[in-house]
């Protein structure tokens, strides 16, 4: 059976197969598609050709209709039909229904390939900034938690076995610093994404004097992607770069989650998860399960797998646009959702996490002080290896020392009592403030171009 689409007739099953999930997923791209289209028509209206492709009044009429599309979308009234296949043709159909021939001119010098590429970059900008804001907030929460419990002793472990005296402050701020590294990766991903592919068309440019710099500026990108073929091929690669950066943040969160699960077990009792972050059991009345950190572990696995999935989809793609790219959209969007929700849920959990200093101190067996004892002998003049063997031979004689005194002796840079909480907090604040400013700048660009009120 043949079915009519917005751009010709297609076999019904082929249409369903090729449109895939686009009709649903593209709902998240309506805003970006309208933003990109507004920049495109503004550029077309300024193109030095005679007769002009679009007059400034035409461009204004298109933008006014795009505003109505956005309003309809916000009210859940903008529909992407199967015949449209995706958001791009749905918007074009709507513009043509309302504006006639003018609507049919909008796609001049543009392909759905560069259109979806620019949509996804605009979408990614907003979501990356949300992720960065959430990561910075979580990093600050972790630093505050670390500072509050800076001097609470905690057994430091290697191989999960008791190793050396440590502190809750060291443990918590380690995750904060890991997130600062992740923020640097996210920022790099943001900067790479901040290049405009619009005007690359099907992958090879167009034989008319379009102004790619202008559309890039109107959309608030740092610059256009230079090479039009690269502009198209970077789709998929960009998604995998972004997902990889999100995956690193999830890696940090997943390991923190694992520690939370472990150390809040009754056998440890170091931490107590806030009641509202635990769930009960349908059969066992006493249960307070750590479902949030458990799901965090699983969601981290998914984001990391999505980064790999997207890279795999494009790995063997030949040059130019290939429809394979469409399949990267779902893991890309889901990766953002998983990462952002995870970053957001941990901050309130951490700020309400209870610390049981008594249980933490109880964890200190005498063996935790073995290395400190050896270094004490070293300080008195014994070569380290001799001191090591001396202590090893007399492990049973190790007296339980005071964990507070052990911590007090560790004052060098980055050690339990040498932590620069203010420096870490300042770095987190800087990253978060930047993301907020950039989000506002982006929203202002969009509002100016579409004539929307702030
Ligand atoms: N929905 C399509 C995608 O995500 C848009 C581009 C279609 N381009 C094409 N040449 N069929 O890739």
Tab-separated table of C-alpha atoms and ligand atoms in Angstrom:
chain	number	residue	atom	x	y	z
A	1	UNK	CA	0.000	0.000	0.000
A	2	UNK	CA	1.282	3.442	-0.947
A	3	UNK	CA	0.968	6.355	1.422
A	4	UNK	CA	1.127	10.038	0.681
A	5	UNK	CA	3.760	11.965	2.612
A	6	UNK	CA	4.606	15.640	2.793
A	7	UNK	CA	7.232	14.944	0.104
A	8	UNK	CA	5.799	12.272	-2.202
A	9	UNK	CA	4.380	8.758	-2.010
A	10	UNK	CA	6.021	5.915	-0.138
A	11	UNK	CA	5.097	2.310	0.638
A	12	UNK	CA	3.264	2.347	3.978
A	13	UNK	CA	5.560	-0.151	5.676
A	14	UNK	CA	8.652	1.532	4.353
A	15	UNK	CA	7.350	4.818	5.683
A	16	UNK	CA	6.736	3.380	9.134
A	17	UNK	CA	10.132	1.687	9.145
A	18	UNK	CA	12.098	4.715	7.985
A	19	UNK	CA	10.262	7.301	10.079
A	20	UNK	CA	10.954	5.126	13.105
A	21	UNK	CA	10.594	6.985	16.390
A	22	UNK	CA	11.171	10.397	14.850
A	23	UNK	CA	7.590	11.558	15.214
A	24	UNK	CA	7.820	11.095	18.959
A	25	UNK	CA	11.445	12.084	19.554
A	26	UNK	CA	11.234	15.173	17.370
A	27	UNK	CA	8.746	16.746	19.763
A	28	UNK	CA	11.879	17.693	21.716
A	29	UNK	CA	13.251	19.469	18.635
A	30	UNK	CA	10.337	21.761	17.785
A	31	UNK	CA	11.870	24.747	19.530
A	32	UNK	CA	15.282	24.225	17.960
A	33	UNK	CA	13.727	23.681	14.540
A	34	UNK	CA	11.823	26.970	14.763
A	35	UNK	CA	14.911	28.786	16.047
A	36	UNK	CA	17.038	27.423	13.193
A	37	UNK	CA	14.347	28.193	10.616
A	38	UNK	CA	14.020	31.773	11.864
A	39	UNK	CA	17.768	32.301	11.362
A	40	UNK	CA	17.612	30.676	7.945
A	41	UNK	CA	14.801	32.892	6.631
A	42	UNK	CA	16.450	36.008	8.099
A	43	UNK	CA	19.539	35.085	6.121
A	44	UNK	CA	17.575	34.290	2.929
A	45	UNK	CA	15.898	37.698	3.144
A	46	UNK	CA	19.305	39.361	3.138
A	47	UNK	CA	20.781	37.289	0.321
A	48	UNK	CA	22.137	39.504	-2.474
A	49	UNK	CA	20.144	38.014	-5.386
A	50	UNK	CA	17.654	39.595	-7.751
A	51	UNK	CA	14.778	39.165	-7.464
A	52	UNK	CA	15.140	38.589	-3.710
A	53	UNK	CA	14.249	35.078	-2.523
A	54	UNK	CA	12.346	36.483	0.418
A	55	UNK	CA	11.552	40.056	1.397
A	56	UNK	CA	12.102	41.212	4.987
A	57	UNK	CA	8.284	41.210	5.352
A	58	UNK	CA	8.204	37.568	4.180
A	59	UNK	CA	10.799	36.646	6.774
A	60	UNK	CA	8.742	38.391	9.448
A	61	UNK	CA	5.617	36.533	8.399
A	62	UNK	CA	7.464	33.216	8.674
A	63	UNK	CA	8.811	34.126	12.113
A	64	UNK	CA	5.328	35.126	13.277
A	65	UNK	CA	3.993	31.718	12.202
A	66	UNK	CA	6.940	29.991	13.891
A	67	UNK	CA	5.927	31.756	17.106
A	68	UNK	CA	2.456	30.256	16.723
A	69	UNK	CA	3.989	26.821	16.129
A	70	UNK	CA	5.887	27.205	19.398
A	71	UNK	CA	2.761	28.285	21.246
A	72	UNK	CA	0.869	25.297	19.840
A	73	UNK	CA	3.713	22.971	20.755
A	74	UNK	CA	3.728	24.318	24.311
A	75	UNK	CA	-0.011	23.635	24.493
A	76	UNK	CA	0.480	20.118	23.101
A	77	UNK	CA	-1.327	21.066	19.910
A	78	UNK	CA	1.463	20.810	17.363
A	79	UNK	CA	1.302	17.370	15.751
A	80	UNK	CA	4.011	15.617	13.790
A	81	UNK	CA	2.155	13.107	11.607
A	82	UNK	CA	3.499	9.946	10.035
A	83	UNK	CA	3.113	11.633	6.649
A	84	UNK	CA	5.430	14.391	7.886
A	85	UNK	CA	7.988	11.801	9.011
A	86	UNK	CA	9.785	14.290	11.227
A	87	UNK	CA	9.663	17.770	12.767
A	88	UNK	CA	11.295	19.416	9.767
A	89	UNK	CA	8.564	18.484	7.314
A	90	UNK	CA	5.871	19.038	9.946
A	91	UNK	CA	6.995	22.662	10.340
A	92	UNK	CA	7.291	23.107	6.574
A	93	UNK	CA	3.775	21.684	6.072
A	94	UNK	CA	2.405	24.060	8.685
A	95	UNK	CA	4.171	27.072	7.146
A	96	UNK	CA	2.802	26.119	3.731
A	97	UNK	CA	-0.725	25.606	5.068
A	98	UNK	CA	-0.673	29.047	6.645
A	99	UNK	CA	1.523	31.039	4.284
A	100	UNK	CA	1.064	29.319	0.928
A	101	UNK	CA	3.937	29.768	-1.537
A	102	UNK	CA	6.002	31.556	1.072
A	103	UNK	CA	6.024	28.366	3.146
A	104	UNK	CA	7.311	26.459	0.135
A	105	UNK	CA	10.281	28.825	-0.199
A	106	UNK	CA	11.574	28.325	3.312
A	107	UNK	CA	13.564	25.190	2.490
A	108	UNK	CA	15.621	27.025	-0.184
A	109	UNK	CA	19.367	26.346	0.258
A	110	UNK	CA	18.732	23.944	3.103
A	111	UNK	CA	18.473	20.184	3.452
A	112	UNK	CA	16.919	18.203	6.260
A	113	UNK	CA	20.451	16.985	6.859
A	114	UNK	CA	21.885	20.328	7.961
A	115	UNK	CA	18.526	21.177	9.523
A	116	UNK	CA	18.518	18.202	11.856
A	117	UNK	CA	22.226	18.738	12.541
A	118	UNK	CA	21.626	22.319	13.673
A	119	UNK	CA	18.522	21.293	15.642
A	120	UNK	CA	20.466	18.677	17.543
A	121	UNK	CA	23.286	21.104	18.304
A	122	UNK	CA	20.829	23.694	19.604
A	123	UNK	CA	19.072	21.005	21.634
A	124	UNK	CA	22.432	19.780	22.963
A	125	UNK	CA	23.469	23.306	23.979
A	126	UNK	CA	20.499	23.661	26.300
A	127	UNK	CA	20.794	20.170	27.730
A	128	UNK	CA	24.576	20.391	28.190
A	129	UNK	CA	24.161	23.613	30.122
A	130	UNK	CA	21.549	21.921	32.316
A	131	UNK	CA	23.947	19.041	32.912
A	132	UNK	CA	26.795	21.426	33.741
A	133	UNK	CA	24.654	23.453	36.112
A	134	UNK	CA	23.546	20.281	37.886
A	135	UNK	CA	27.097	18.913	38.026
A	136	UNK	CA	28.378	22.191	39.486
A	137	UNK	CA	25.596	22.250	42.075
A	138	UNK	CA	26.360	18.676	43.073
A	139	UNK	CA	30.089	19.436	43.283
A	140	UNK	CA	29.353	22.373	45.581
A	141	UNK	CA	27.052	20.226	47.724
A	142	UNK	CA	29.786	17.607	48.033
A	143	UNK	CA	32.356	20.209	49.026
A	144	UNK	CA	29.987	21.636	51.661
A	145	UNK	CA	29.375	18.126	52.991
A	146	UNK	CA	33.128	17.475	53.009
A	147	UNK	CA	33.818	20.691	54.865
A	148	UNK	CA	31.142	19.973	57.450
A	149	UNK	CA	32.581	16.524	58.141
A	150	UNK	CA	36.202	17.430	57.430
A	151	UNK	CA	37.507	16.050	60.684
A	152	UNK	CA	35.274	13.014	61.046
A	153	UNK	CA	37.610	10.025	60.805
A	154	UNK	CA	36.840	7.345	58.231
A	155	UNK	CA	38.844	4.231	57.460
A	156	UNK	CA	40.527	4.665	54.099
A	157	UNK	CA	40.347	1.465	52.065
A	158	UNK	CA	42.194	-0.209	49.223
A	159	UNK	CA	40.913	-3.515	47.800
A	160	UNK	CA	37.974	-2.714	50.095
A	161	UNK	CA	40.206	-3.701	53.029
A	162	UNK	CA	41.083	-1.272	55.826
A	163	UNK	CA	44.174	0.655	54.720
A	164	UNK	CA	44.989	3.979	56.397
A	165	UNK	CA	43.298	6.667	58.456
A	166	UNK	CA	41.185	8.981	56.344
A	167	UNK	CA	38.276	11.361	56.762
A	168	UNK	CA	34.733	11.882	55.533
A	169	UNK	CA	35.999	15.200	54.166
A	170	UNK	CA	38.572	13.466	51.994
A	171	UNK	CA	36.032	10.925	50.775
A	172	UNK	CA	33.367	13.490	49.864
A	173	UNK	CA	35.620	16.080	48.272
A	174	UNK	CA	37.263	13.400	46.120
A	175	UNK	CA	33.936	12.994	44.297
A	176	UNK	CA	33.631	16.770	44.040
A	177	UNK	CA	37.025	17.035	42.387
A	178	UNK	CA	36.136	14.178	40.046
A	179	UNK	CA	33.059	16.154	39.001
A	180	UNK	CA	35.252	19.192	38.345
A	181	UNK	CA	37.239	17.063	35.903
A	182	UNK	CA	33.969	15.919	34.339
A	183	UNK	CA	32.888	19.553	34.057
A	184	UNK	CA	36.050	20.318	32.090
A	185	UNK	CA	35.159	17.495	29.693
A	186	UNK	CA	31.580	18.736	29.403
A	187	UNK	CA	32.877	22.214	28.666
A	188	UNK	CA	35.091	20.877	25.885
A	189	UNK	CA	32.110	18.970	24.488
A	190	UNK	CA	30.096	22.195	24.727
A	191	UNK	CA	32.718	24.187	22.838
A	192	UNK	CA	32.964	21.584	20.056
A	193	UNK	CA	29.187	21.512	19.788
A	194	UNK	CA	29.074	25.316	19.684
A	195	UNK	CA	29.658	25.429	15.908
A	196	UNK	CA	26.891	25.908	13.396
A	197	UNK	CA	26.367	23.314	10.633
A	198	UNK	CA	23.525	25.226	8.963
A	199	UNK	CA	24.023	25.961	5.262
A	200	UNK	CA	26.009	22.796	4.661
A	201	UNK	CA	22.750	21.530	3.107
A	202	UNK	CA	22.838	17.903	1.933
A	203	UNK	CA	26.590	17.789	2.746
A	204	UNK	CA	28.024	19.694	-0.196
A	205	UNK	CA	26.918	23.328	0.040
A	206	UNK	CA	24.671	25.162	-2.465
A	207	UNK	CA	25.299	27.186	-5.658
A	208	UNK	CA	23.837	30.386	-4.185
A	209	UNK	CA	25.580	33.027	-2.036
A	210	UNK	CA	24.270	32.027	1.400
A	211	UNK	CA	25.836	33.663	4.454
A	212	UNK	CA	26.726	30.909	6.893
A	213	UNK	CA	28.490	33.296	9.245
A	214	UNK	CA	25.266	35.298	9.570
A	215	UNK	CA	23.083	32.307	10.483
A	216	UNK	CA	25.729	31.125	12.927
A	217	UNK	CA	25.775	34.568	14.582
A	218	UNK	CA	21.986	34.838	14.646
A	219	UNK	CA	21.785	31.504	16.437
A	220	UNK	CA	24.480	32.522	18.910
A	221	UNK	CA	27.011	29.880	17.886
A	222	UNK	CA	30.690	30.651	18.449
A	223	UNK	CA	31.348	30.034	14.734
A	224	UNK	CA	30.134	27.992	11.748
A	225	UNK	CA	31.575	24.504	11.212
A	226	UNK	CA	33.940	25.323	8.356
A	227	UNK	CA	33.835	22.392	5.909
A	228	UNK	CA	30.282	21.606	4.735
A	229	UNK	CA	30.978	17.874	4.486
A	230	UNK	CA	32.418	17.802	7.977
A	231	UNK	CA	29.396	19.804	9.169
A	232	UNK	CA	27.212	16.852	8.187
A	233	UNK	CA	29.542	14.076	9.166
A	234	UNK	CA	30.138	15.520	12.605
A	235	UNK	CA	26.622	14.372	13.392
A	236	UNK	CA	26.967	11.160	15.328
A	237	UNK	CA	30.549	11.978	16.230
A	238	UNK	CA	29.357	15.005	18.198
A	239	UNK	CA	26.690	12.923	19.911
A	240	UNK	CA	29.240	10.328	20.920
A	241	UNK	CA	31.612	13.013	22.250
A	242	UNK	CA	28.829	14.532	24.343
A	243	UNK	CA	27.586	11.166	25.594
A	244	UNK	CA	31.149	10.204	26.478
A	245	UNK	CA	31.499	13.364	28.579
A	246	UNK	CA	28.134	12.685	30.239
A	247	UNK	CA	29.282	9.095	30.687
A	248	UNK	CA	32.320	10.281	32.630
A	249	UNK	CA	30.107	12.273	34.967
A	250	UNK	CA	27.938	9.170	35.384
A	251	UNK	CA	31.064	7.135	36.121
A	252	UNK	CA	31.796	9.486	39.023
A	253	UNK	CA	28.207	9.267	40.245
A	254	UNK	CA	27.989	5.509	39.910
A	255	UNK	CA	31.025	4.895	42.097
A	256	UNK	CA	29.815	7.398	44.657
A	257	UNK	CA	26.452	5.584	44.588
A	258	UNK	CA	28.180	2.261	45.169
A	259	UNK	CA	29.940	3.678	48.243
A	260	UNK	CA	26.662	5.070	49.537
A	261	UNK	CA	25.006	1.662	49.233
A	262	UNK	CA	27.936	-0.098	50.879
A	263	UNK	CA	28.575	2.323	53.705
A	264	UNK	CA	24.910	2.665	54.591
A	265	UNK	CA	24.539	-1.100	55.058
A	266	UNK	CA	23.874	-1.883	58.730
A	267	UNK	CA	27.167	-3.816	58.808
A	268	UNK	CA	28.993	-0.499	58.232
A	269	UNK	CA	26.485	2.079	59.374
A	270	UNK	CA	28.748	4.997	58.410
A	271	UNK	CA	25.972	6.847	56.619
A	272	UNK	CA	22.187	6.905	56.748
A	273	UNK	CA	20.361	7.692	53.541
A	274	UNK	CA	17.611	10.283	54.002
A	275	UNK	CA	14.328	8.389	54.421
A	276	UNK	CA	12.739	10.083	51.421
A	277	UNK	CA	15.470	8.681	49.175
A	278	UNK	CA	14.786	5.097	50.154
A	279	UNK	CA	11.884	2.839	49.285
A	280	UNK	CA	10.092	0.109	51.161
A	281	UNK	CA	9.303	-3.466	50.294
A	282	UNK	CA	5.922	-4.948	49.433
A	283	UNK	CA	6.553	-7.907	51.743
A	284	UNK	CA	9.254	-6.958	54.284
A	285	UNK	CA	7.931	-4.233	56.568
A	286	UNK	CA	11.341	-3.175	57.899
A	287	UNK	CA	12.952	-2.355	54.528
A	288	UNK	CA	14.518	0.951	53.566
A	289	UNK	CA	16.171	0.154	50.295
A	290	UNK	CA	18.752	2.331	48.537
A	291	UNK	CA	16.912	2.317	45.201
A	292	UNK	CA	18.164	5.754	44.155
A	293	UNK	CA	21.872	4.873	44.216
A	294	UNK	CA	21.100	1.453	42.744
A	295	UNK	CA	19.295	2.973	39.774
A	296	UNK	CA	22.098	5.468	39.452
A	297	UNK	CA	24.538	2.602	38.856
A	298	UNK	CA	22.280	1.159	36.150
A	299	UNK	CA	21.669	4.520	34.516
A	300	UNK	CA	25.428	5.136	34.427
A	301	UNK	CA	25.827	1.846	32.569
A	302	UNK	CA	23.210	2.983	30.066
A	303	UNK	CA	24.802	6.374	29.385
A	304	UNK	CA	28.216	4.793	28.872
A	305	UNK	CA	26.645	2.183	26.601
A	306	UNK	CA	24.790	4.887	24.657
A	307	UNK	CA	28.094	6.681	23.985
A	308	UNK	CA	29.425	3.448	22.620
A	309	UNK	CA	26.229	2.656	20.715
A	310	UNK	CA	26.331	5.981	18.885
A	311	UNK	CA	30.005	5.564	18.033
A	312	UNK	CA	29.197	2.079	16.725
A	313	UNK	CA	26.356	3.379	14.562
A	314	UNK	CA	28.645	5.848	12.789
A	315	UNK	CA	31.823	3.763	12.926
A	316	UNK	CA	31.458	2.232	9.478
A	317	UNK	CA	29.430	4.997	7.841
A	318	UNK	CA	30.799	6.213	4.519
A	319	UNK	CA	31.255	9.945	3.907
A	320	UNK	CA	28.232	12.221	3.485
A	321	UNK	CA	24.819	11.908	5.115
A	322	UNK	CA	23.539	8.389	5.785
A	323	UNK	CA	20.170	7.568	7.271
A	324	UNK	CA	21.911	5.449	9.932
A	325	UNK	CA	22.380	8.751	11.742
A	326	UNK	CA	18.708	8.887	12.604
A	327	UNK	CA	19.184	5.952	14.981
A	328	UNK	CA	21.616	8.003	17.087
A	329	UNK	CA	18.843	10.362	18.116
A	330	UNK	CA	17.140	8.150	20.714
A	331	UNK	CA	20.279	7.175	22.659
A	332	UNK	CA	21.471	10.782	22.484
A	333	UNK	CA	18.277	12.187	23.946
A	334	UNK	CA	17.938	9.431	26.499
A	335	UNK	CA	21.562	9.863	27.565
A	336	UNK	CA	20.886	13.490	28.439
A	337	UNK	CA	17.753	12.592	30.365
A	338	UNK	CA	19.513	9.878	32.356
A	339	UNK	CA	22.548	12.003	33.165
A	340	UNK	CA	20.741	15.209	34.054
A	341	UNK	CA	18.166	13.508	36.278
A	342	UNK	CA	20.950	11.596	38.038
A	343	UNK	CA	23.061	14.702	38.611
A	344	UNK	CA	20.000	16.478	39.956
A	345	UNK	CA	18.820	13.804	42.356
A	346	UNK	CA	22.132	13.371	44.137
A	347	UNK	CA	22.516	16.939	45.402
A	348	UNK	CA	19.515	16.849	47.787
A	349	UNK	CA	20.427	13.298	48.792
A	350	UNK	CA	23.963	14.345	49.719
A	351	UNK	CA	22.867	17.432	51.584
A	352	UNK	CA	20.593	15.297	53.778
A	353	UNK	CA	22.925	12.321	54.160
A	354	UNK	CA	23.450	11.564	57.848
A	355	UNK	CA	26.905	10.748	59.151
A	356	UNK	CA	27.360	8.410	62.114
A	357	UNK	CA	30.706	9.469	63.587
A	358	UNK	CA	30.538	6.755	66.257
A	359	UNK	CA	30.180	3.985	63.671
A	360	UNK	CA	32.937	5.551	61.591
A	361	UNK	CA	35.313	5.583	64.574
A	362	UNK	CA	34.338	2.023	65.443
A	363	UNK	CA	35.695	0.983	62.065
A	364	UNK	CA	39.252	1.804	63.143
A	365	UNK	CA	40.998	-1.434	64.108
A	366	UNK	CA	44.641	-1.149	65.210
A	367	UNK	CA	45.830	-2.413	61.774
A	368	UNK	CA	44.646	0.836	60.181
A	369	UNK	CA	47.573	2.557	61.918
A	370	UNK	CA	50.275	0.128	60.701
A	371	UNK	CA	51.657	2.386	57.974
A	372	UNK	CA	51.548	5.449	60.204
A	373	UNK	CA	53.526	3.495	62.806
A	374	UNK	CA	56.149	2.511	60.221
A	375	UNK	CA	56.486	6.148	59.184
A	376	UNK	CA	56.868	7.111	62.816
A	377	UNK	CA	59.870	4.779	63.015
A	378	UNK	CA	61.188	6.324	59.798
A	379	UNK	CA	60.922	9.785	61.300
A	380	UNK	CA	63.089	8.526	64.154
A	381	UNK	CA	65.788	7.477	61.669
A	382	UNK	CA	64.974	3.899	60.567
A	383	UNK	CA	65.115	3.106	56.795
A	384	UNK	CA	61.580	2.646	55.488
A	385	UNK	CA	61.902	-1.033	54.467
A	386	UNK	CA	63.266	-1.941	57.901
A	387	UNK	CA	60.424	-0.070	59.588
A	388	UNK	CA	57.928	-1.819	57.296
A	389	UNK	CA	59.245	-5.283	58.330
A	390	UNK	CA	59.442	-4.291	61.955
A	391	UNK	CA	55.756	-3.319	61.993
A	392	UNK	CA	54.721	-6.318	59.873
A	393	UNK	CA	56.394	-8.687	62.327
A	394	UNK	CA	54.605	-7.080	65.246
A	395	UNK	CA	51.131	-6.410	63.864
A	396	UNK	CA	49.559	-7.996	66.951
A	397	UNK	CA	51.290	-5.391	69.097
A	398	UNK	CA	49.849	-2.398	67.255
A	399	UNK	CA	48.015	-0.392	69.829
A	400	UNK	CA	44.763	1.164	68.775
A	401	UNK	CA	45.718	4.765	68.236
A	402	UNK	CA	43.577	7.821	68.164
A	403	UNK	CA	42.107	8.423	64.673
A	404	UNK	CA	41.868	12.169	65.334
A	405	UNK	CA	45.585	12.390	66.108
A	406	UNK	CA	46.323	10.359	62.972
A	407	UNK	CA	44.277	12.763	60.871
A	408	UNK	CA	45.831	15.802	62.506
A	409	UNK	CA	49.240	14.629	61.296
A	410	UNK	CA	48.173	14.511	57.655
A	411	UNK	CA	48.413	18.144	56.692
A	412	UNK	CA	50.162	18.198	53.335
A	413	UNK	CA	48.481	19.326	50.133
A	414	UNK	CA	45.357	17.310	49.381
A	415	UNK	CA	45.634	15.145	52.518
A	416	UNK	CA	42.715	14.932	54.986
A	417	UNK	CA	43.737	18.110	56.797
A	418	UNK	CA	45.330	19.787	53.798
A	419	UNK	CA	42.225	20.041	51.654
A	420	UNK	CA	41.457	23.326	49.951
A	421	UNK	CA	37.672	23.284	50.281
A	422	UNK	CA	37.438	26.963	49.385
A	423	UNK	CA	39.421	26.409	46.193
A	424	UNK	CA	37.268	23.446	45.150
A	425	UNK	CA	34.068	25.346	45.947
A	426	UNK	CA	35.284	28.329	43.937
A	427	UNK	CA	36.002	26.142	40.913
A	428	UNK	CA	32.551	24.569	41.131
A	429	UNK	CA	30.913	27.967	41.505
A	430	UNK	CA	32.786	29.333	38.501
A	431	UNK	CA	31.663	26.430	36.312
A	432	UNK	CA	28.067	26.760	37.496
A	433	UNK	CA	27.979	30.538	37.077
A	434	UNK	CA	29.331	30.201	33.555
A	435	UNK	CA	26.608	27.694	32.652
A	436	UNK	CA	23.901	29.992	34.022
A	437	UNK	CA	25.240	32.993	32.082
A	438	UNK	CA	25.517	30.955	28.900
A	439	UNK	CA	21.975	29.620	29.331
A	440	UNK	CA	20.656	33.171	29.670
A	441	UNK	CA	22.667	34.346	26.688
A	442	UNK	CA	21.296	31.491	24.602
A	443	UNK	CA	17.698	32.176	25.666
A	444	UNK	CA	18.123	35.875	24.889
A	445	UNK	CA	19.374	35.042	21.353
A	446	UNK	CA	16.417	32.737	20.772
A	447	UNK	CA	13.921	35.267	22.102
A	448	UNK	CA	15.400	38.075	20.025
A	449	UNK	CA	15.359	36.062	16.810
A	450	UNK	CA	11.860	34.681	17.320
A	451	UNK	CA	10.481	37.889	18.796
A	452	UNK	CA	9.527	36.161	22.048
A	453	UNK	CA	9.191	37.861	25.406
A	454	UNK	CA	11.754	36.846	28.022
B	1	LIG	N1	14.872	12.509	10.423
B	1	LIG	C1	16.052	12.509	9.649
B	1	LIG	C2	17.287	12.207	10.523
B	1	LIG	O1	17.176	12.243	11.689
B	1	LIG	C3	16.222	13.848	9.029
B	1	LIG	C4	17.145	13.838	7.870
B	1	LIG	C5	16.571	13.101	6.724
B	1	LIG	N2	17.449	13.203	5.612
B	1	LIG	C6	17.392	12.370	4.570
B	1	LIG	N3	18.254	12.540	3.632
B	1	LIG	N4	16.523	11.388	4.515
B	1	LIG	O2	18.328	11.905	10.011
